[in-house]
Amino acid sequence: MKKLSIILAFLLIFVACSSKKETSEKKVYKIGTDVIFAPFEFEKDGKYVGIDIEILDAIAKAEGFEYTLSPMNFNGLIPAISSDQLDGAIAGMTITDERKEVLDFSEGYYESGISAVVSAKNDKINSADDFKGKTFAVKKGTTGSLYAEDKQKELGSQIRYFDDSPSMFQEVANGNADITFEDYPVIAYKLSLEKEPTLKIVGDKLSTAHFGFAVKKGQNQELLEKFNSGLKKIKESGEYDKILNNYK
Amino acid sequence: MLELFLKSLPAFGKGILITLEITIFALIFATVIGLVVGLINIGKNKIFKAIAKIYIDLVRGTPLIVQAFFLYFGMTGALKFQIRPEVAGIIVISLNAGAYMAEIFRGGIQSIDVGQMEAARSLGLPYSKAMIKVILPQAFKNMIPSILNQFIISLKDTSILTVIGVAELTQSGQVIIGRTYKSFEIWTMVGILYFILIYLLSTVFRKIEVKLNV
């Protein structure tokens, strides 16, 4: 019993020390991102790269703040921000009115919009008129899933939810679902890399939207201001365009 | 909070139905698989026993989520066939629970005194009749707690199937949170719903156990 109490005491001291350490040093922001969402964030040679990652890095250098990156499934980002596990997130996140109820967004840093995507072998779906009664594969918590939910009743479609973009694409490529709705730049980038694409885009963009850097509503305002100011700086210096060109 | 719960109830209801549907089908198949494999392992056929051993080791040696991904995204792509995610879920959980049930059955049967089989055989009963009429009924009574355990585990395992797109109870929670951002409230509700489901399942089993002991 005595040995046990000594071990417990050491554990408690260790835990107390490790949490004290954080507050005595300069603020390091915990910023979340998606696990895989090319070309905005993805892993290459063991490191995270992508438009979002490079923009964040450039802004952090320009504004002089430090951060750690926390990749996680997209649908976990907003709950993590809301419960103060993250200070902010940059993850190809579209600025929407619903999200503005719990988040504060930076100025839009990238223009996007949703496209409908089907299997490359599918010649039955050629426009939005052919969406009726089909099965949609979507990613939890995204504007793609919102689009599918809005249209579900009128189209009489079934919706299947997945945690990440690869699973969602795989579902359509395998033929288990007919259509997925994804941000246009993401599907365009994926198709540009594949020699034999398994998917194709149908029709024009279904919406126009902007990506924003997000923080919890009413908090971390100084981080938000730094992002906006840094974004302006890297746009003026031309670094913003350079980053975008890296992923063309 | 009540308003959120009432609004979410239809979605929760659908999720519960899928959870139960998968659990019930999977457990029926798992019981059959478990019985067959368990009896094989008690028997004398070396080839069948080897196959059974490989099956049990593979299933117990890999996580359920990996098995689900492998079947639903891996095999369907490689072998070019399609199945509904719910069907894939039933297959994966059946095979998973079946392996554990095989061990439960083997252990339960082996726990019955050898004298029982000897007496049955010496009365002229063939092996199969002795098994069905004498050994299994006695073994079953002993196995009920372990079987209930596996049933509960399999019901909770269905929550993993959300990653292959099955719209069970956990996923219904995720989808609602994706729209409302109320993590704490929704996860509390989902937890309570699972608890109620499992409590009802346990109560049914306890009633069965009491009836068998009388």
PDB file of N, CA and C in Angstrom, chain A residues 75 78-79 98-99 102 140-141 146 149 160-163 167 170-171 174-176, chain B residues 72-73 76-77 82-85 162-165 171 174-175 177-179 181 183:
ATOM      1  N   ASN A  75     -14.857  15.864 -39.511  1.00  0.00           N
ATOM      2  CA  ASN A  75     -16.025  16.067 -38.659  1.00  0.00           C
ATOM      3  C   ASN A  75     -15.660  16.203 -37.185  1.00  0.00           C
ATOM      4  N   ILE A  78     -14.684  20.849 -35.797  1.00  0.00           N
ATOM      5  CA  ILE A  78     -15.535  21.842 -35.144  1.00  0.00           C
ATOM      6  C   ILE A  78     -15.834  21.466 -33.690  1.00  0.00           C
ATOM      7  N   PRO A  79     -16.151  20.184 -33.393  1.00  0.00           N
ATOM      8  CA  PRO A  79     -16.292  19.820 -31.977  1.00  0.00           C
ATOM      9  C   PRO A  79     -15.019  20.101 -31.177  1.00  0.00           C
ATOM     10  N   GLU A  98     -24.346  28.670 -40.966  1.00  0.00           N
ATOM     11  CA  GLU A  98     -24.529  27.751 -39.838  1.00  0.00           C
ATOM     12  C   GLU A  98     -23.260  27.680 -39.002  1.00  0.00           C
ATOM     13  N   ARG A  99     -22.116  27.597 -39.701  1.00  0.00           N
ATOM     14  CA  ARG A  99     -20.857  27.489 -38.963  1.00  0.00           C
ATOM     15  C   ARG A  99     -20.544  28.786 -38.230  1.00  0.00           C
ATOM     16  N   VAL A 102     -21.131  29.110 -34.462  1.00  0.00           N
ATOM     17  CA  VAL A 102     -20.242  28.598 -33.417  1.00  0.00           C
ATOM     18  C   VAL A 102     -18.783  28.962 -33.667  1.00  0.00           C
ATOM     19  N   LYS A 140     -18.923  13.304 -43.608  1.00  0.00           N
ATOM     20  CA  LYS A 140     -19.648  13.854 -42.460  1.00  0.00           C
ATOM     21  C   LYS A 140     -19.246  15.296 -42.170  1.00  0.00           C
ATOM     22  N   GLY A 141     -20.211  16.169 -41.962  1.00  0.00           N
ATOM     23  CA  GLY A 141     -19.933  17.529 -41.518  1.00  0.00           C
ATOM     24  C   GLY A 141     -19.534  18.498 -42.610  1.00  0.00           C
ATOM     25  N   LEU A 146     -24.241  18.667 -46.626  1.00  0.00           N
ATOM     26  CA  LEU A 146     -25.363  19.591 -46.486  1.00  0.00           C
ATOM     27  C   LEU A 146     -26.137  19.698 -47.791  1.00  0.00           C
ATOM     28  N   GLU A 149     -28.164  16.601 -48.196  1.00  0.00           N
ATOM     29  CA  GLU A 149     -29.310  16.591 -47.277  1.00  0.00           C
ATOM     30  C   GLU A 149     -30.407  17.529 -47.750  1.00  0.00           C
ATOM     31  N   ARG A 160     -25.168   8.139 -47.927  1.00  0.00           N
ATOM     32  CA  ARG A 160     -24.248   7.357 -47.100  1.00  0.00           C
ATOM     33  C   ARG A 160     -23.131   8.259 -46.631  1.00  0.00           C
ATOM     34  N   TYR A 161     -22.818   8.207 -45.322  1.00  0.00           N
ATOM     35  CA  TYR A 161     -21.828   9.102 -44.753  1.00  0.00           C
ATOM     36  C   TYR A 161     -20.500   8.415 -44.499  1.00  0.00           C
ATOM     37  N   PHE A 162     -19.404   9.107 -44.794  1.00  0.00           N
ATOM     38  CA  PHE A 162     -18.069   8.577 -44.519  1.00  0.00           C
ATOM     39  C   PHE A 162     -17.245   9.608 -43.777  1.00  0.00           C
ATOM     40  N   ASP A 163     -16.109   9.115 -43.191  1.00  0.00           N
ATOM     41  CA  ASP A 163     -15.304   9.990 -42.353  1.00  0.00           C
ATOM     42  C   ASP A 163     -14.286  10.803 -43.139  1.00  0.00           C
ATOM     43  N   SER A 167     -12.405   7.444 -48.539  1.00  0.00           N
ATOM     44  CA  SER A 167     -13.482   6.452 -48.400  1.00  0.00           C
ATOM     45  C   SER A 167     -14.650   6.830 -49.290  1.00  0.00           C
ATOM     46  N   GLN A 170     -13.835   6.236 -52.900  1.00  0.00           N
ATOM     47  CA  GLN A 170     -13.762   4.799 -53.125  1.00  0.00           C
ATOM     48  C   GLN A 170     -15.157   4.209 -53.300  1.00  0.00           C
ATOM     49  N   GLU A 171     -16.103   4.718 -52.512  1.00  0.00           N
ATOM     50  CA  GLU A 171     -17.476   4.235 -52.549  1.00  0.00           C
ATOM     51  C   GLU A 171     -18.070   4.430 -53.944  1.00  0.00           C
ATOM     52  N   ASN A 174     -16.043   2.300 -56.616  1.00  0.00           N
ATOM     53  CA  ASN A 174     -16.399   0.878 -56.536  1.00  0.00           C
ATOM     54  C   ASN A 174     -17.782   0.592 -57.074  1.00  0.00           C
ATOM     55  N   GLY A 175     -18.604   1.629 -57.212  1.00  0.00           N
ATOM     56  CA  GLY A 175     -19.951   1.425 -57.728  1.00  0.00           C
ATOM     57  C   GLY A 175     -20.995   1.233 -56.644  1.00  0.00           C
ATOM     58  N   ASN A 176     -20.598   1.364 -55.347  1.00  0.00           N
ATOM     59  CA  ASN A 176     -21.574   1.202 -54.273  1.00  0.00           C
ATOM     60  C   ASN A 176     -22.474   2.421 -54.112  1.00  0.00           C
TER      61      ASN A 176
ATOM     62  N   TYR B  72     -15.035  -4.253 -47.058  1.00  0.00           N
ATOM     63  CA  TYR B  72     -15.896  -3.310 -47.771  1.00  0.00           C
ATOM     64  C   TYR B  72     -15.156  -2.466 -48.807  1.00  0.00           C
ATOM     65  N   PHE B  73     -13.928  -2.019 -48.494  1.00  0.00           N
ATOM     66  CA  PHE B  73     -13.200  -1.198 -49.464  1.00  0.00           C
ATOM     67  C   PHE B  73     -12.152  -2.001 -50.204  1.00  0.00           C
ATOM     68  N   THR B  76     -13.955  -5.556 -52.232  1.00  0.00           N
ATOM     69  CA  THR B  76     -14.922  -5.181 -53.265  1.00  0.00           C
ATOM     70  C   THR B  76     -14.212  -4.522 -54.435  1.00  0.00           C
ATOM     71  N   GLY B  77     -13.173  -3.755 -54.151  1.00  0.00           N
ATOM     72  CA  GLY B  77     -12.428  -3.115 -55.229  1.00  0.00           C
ATOM     73  C   GLY B  77     -11.580  -4.132 -55.988  1.00  0.00           C
ATOM     74  N   GLN B  82     -20.016  -5.778 -55.604  1.00  0.00           N
ATOM     75  CA  GLN B  82     -20.604  -4.762 -54.738  1.00  0.00           C
ATOM     76  C   GLN B  82     -21.486  -5.401 -53.694  1.00  0.00           C
ATOM     77  N   ILE B  83     -21.377  -4.919 -52.476  1.00  0.00           N
ATOM     78  CA  ILE B  83     -22.356  -5.307 -51.460  1.00  0.00           C
ATOM     79  C   ILE B  83     -22.736  -4.067 -50.668  1.00  0.00           C
ATOM     80  N   ARG B  84     -23.898  -4.099 -50.088  1.00  0.00           N
ATOM     81  CA  ARG B  84     -24.328  -2.986 -49.245  1.00  0.00           C
ATOM     82  C   ARG B  84     -23.473  -2.978 -47.983  1.00  0.00           C
ATOM     83  N   PRO B  85     -23.192  -1.780 -47.480  1.00  0.00           N
ATOM     84  CA  PRO B  85     -22.365  -1.726 -46.262  1.00  0.00           C
ATOM     85  C   PRO B  85     -22.981  -2.501 -45.094  1.00  0.00           C
ATOM     86  N   THR B 162     -19.670   2.479 -38.658  1.00  0.00           N
ATOM     87  CA  THR B 162     -19.882   3.815 -39.204  1.00  0.00           C
ATOM     88  C   THR B 162     -18.793   4.162 -40.215  1.00  0.00           C
ATOM     89  N   VAL B 163     -17.598   3.597 -40.048  1.00  0.00           N
ATOM     90  CA  VAL B 163     -16.514   3.967 -40.967  1.00  0.00           C
ATOM     91  C   VAL B 163     -16.713   3.395 -42.365  1.00  0.00           C
ATOM     92  N   ILE B 164     -17.576   2.384 -42.518  1.00  0.00           N
ATOM     93  CA  ILE B 164     -17.853   1.918 -43.878  1.00  0.00           C
ATOM     94  C   ILE B 164     -19.213   2.391 -44.338  1.00  0.00           C
ATOM     95  N   GLY B 165     -19.716   3.423 -43.677  1.00  0.00           N
ATOM     96  CA  GLY B 165     -20.936   4.070 -44.165  1.00  0.00           C
ATOM     97  C   GLY B 165     -22.244   3.497 -43.659  1.00  0.00           C
ATOM     98  N   GLN B 171     -23.362   6.595 -35.946  1.00  0.00           N
ATOM     99  CA  GLN B 171     -23.270   7.498 -37.081  1.00  0.00           C
ATOM    100  C   GLN B 171     -24.393   8.528 -37.060  1.00  0.00           C
ATOM    101  N   GLN B 174     -23.188  11.260 -35.096  1.00  0.00           N
ATOM    102  CA  GLN B 174     -22.190  12.065 -35.803  1.00  0.00           C
ATOM    103  C   GLN B 174     -22.839  13.018 -36.797  1.00  0.00           C
ATOM    104  N   VAL B 175     -23.839  12.516 -37.524  1.00  0.00           N
ATOM    105  CA  VAL B 175     -24.489  13.336 -38.548  1.00  0.00           C
ATOM    106  C   VAL B 175     -25.234  14.512 -37.914  1.00  0.00           C
ATOM    107  N   ILE B 177     -24.520  15.934 -35.054  1.00  0.00           N
ATOM    108  CA  ILE B 177     -23.518  16.881 -34.568  1.00  0.00           C
ATOM    109  C   ILE B 177     -22.935  17.676 -35.714  1.00  0.00           C
ATOM    110  N   GLY B 178     -22.810  17.041 -36.915  1.00  0.00           N
ATOM    111  CA  GLY B 178     -22.303  17.741 -38.084  1.00  0.00           C
ATOM    112  C   GLY B 178     -23.171  18.936 -38.445  1.00  0.00           C
ATOM    113  N   ARG B 179     -24.456  18.879 -38.044  1.00  0.00           N
ATOM    114  CA  ARG B 179     -25.366  19.992 -38.349  1.00  0.00           C
ATOM    115  C   ARG B 179     -25.532  20.932 -37.173  1.00  0.00           C
ATOM    116  N   TYR B 181     -23.619  20.876 -34.003  1.00  0.00           N
ATOM    117  CA  TYR B 181     -22.413  21.129 -33.201  1.00  0.00           C
ATOM    118  C   TYR B 181     -22.629  20.915 -31.704  1.00  0.00           C
ATOM    119  N   SER B 183     -21.995  18.470 -29.409  1.00  0.00           N
ATOM    120  CA  SER B 183     -21.335  17.194 -29.119  1.00  0.00           C
ATOM    121  C   SER B 183     -21.746  16.608 -27.779  1.00  0.00           C
TER     122      SER B 183
END
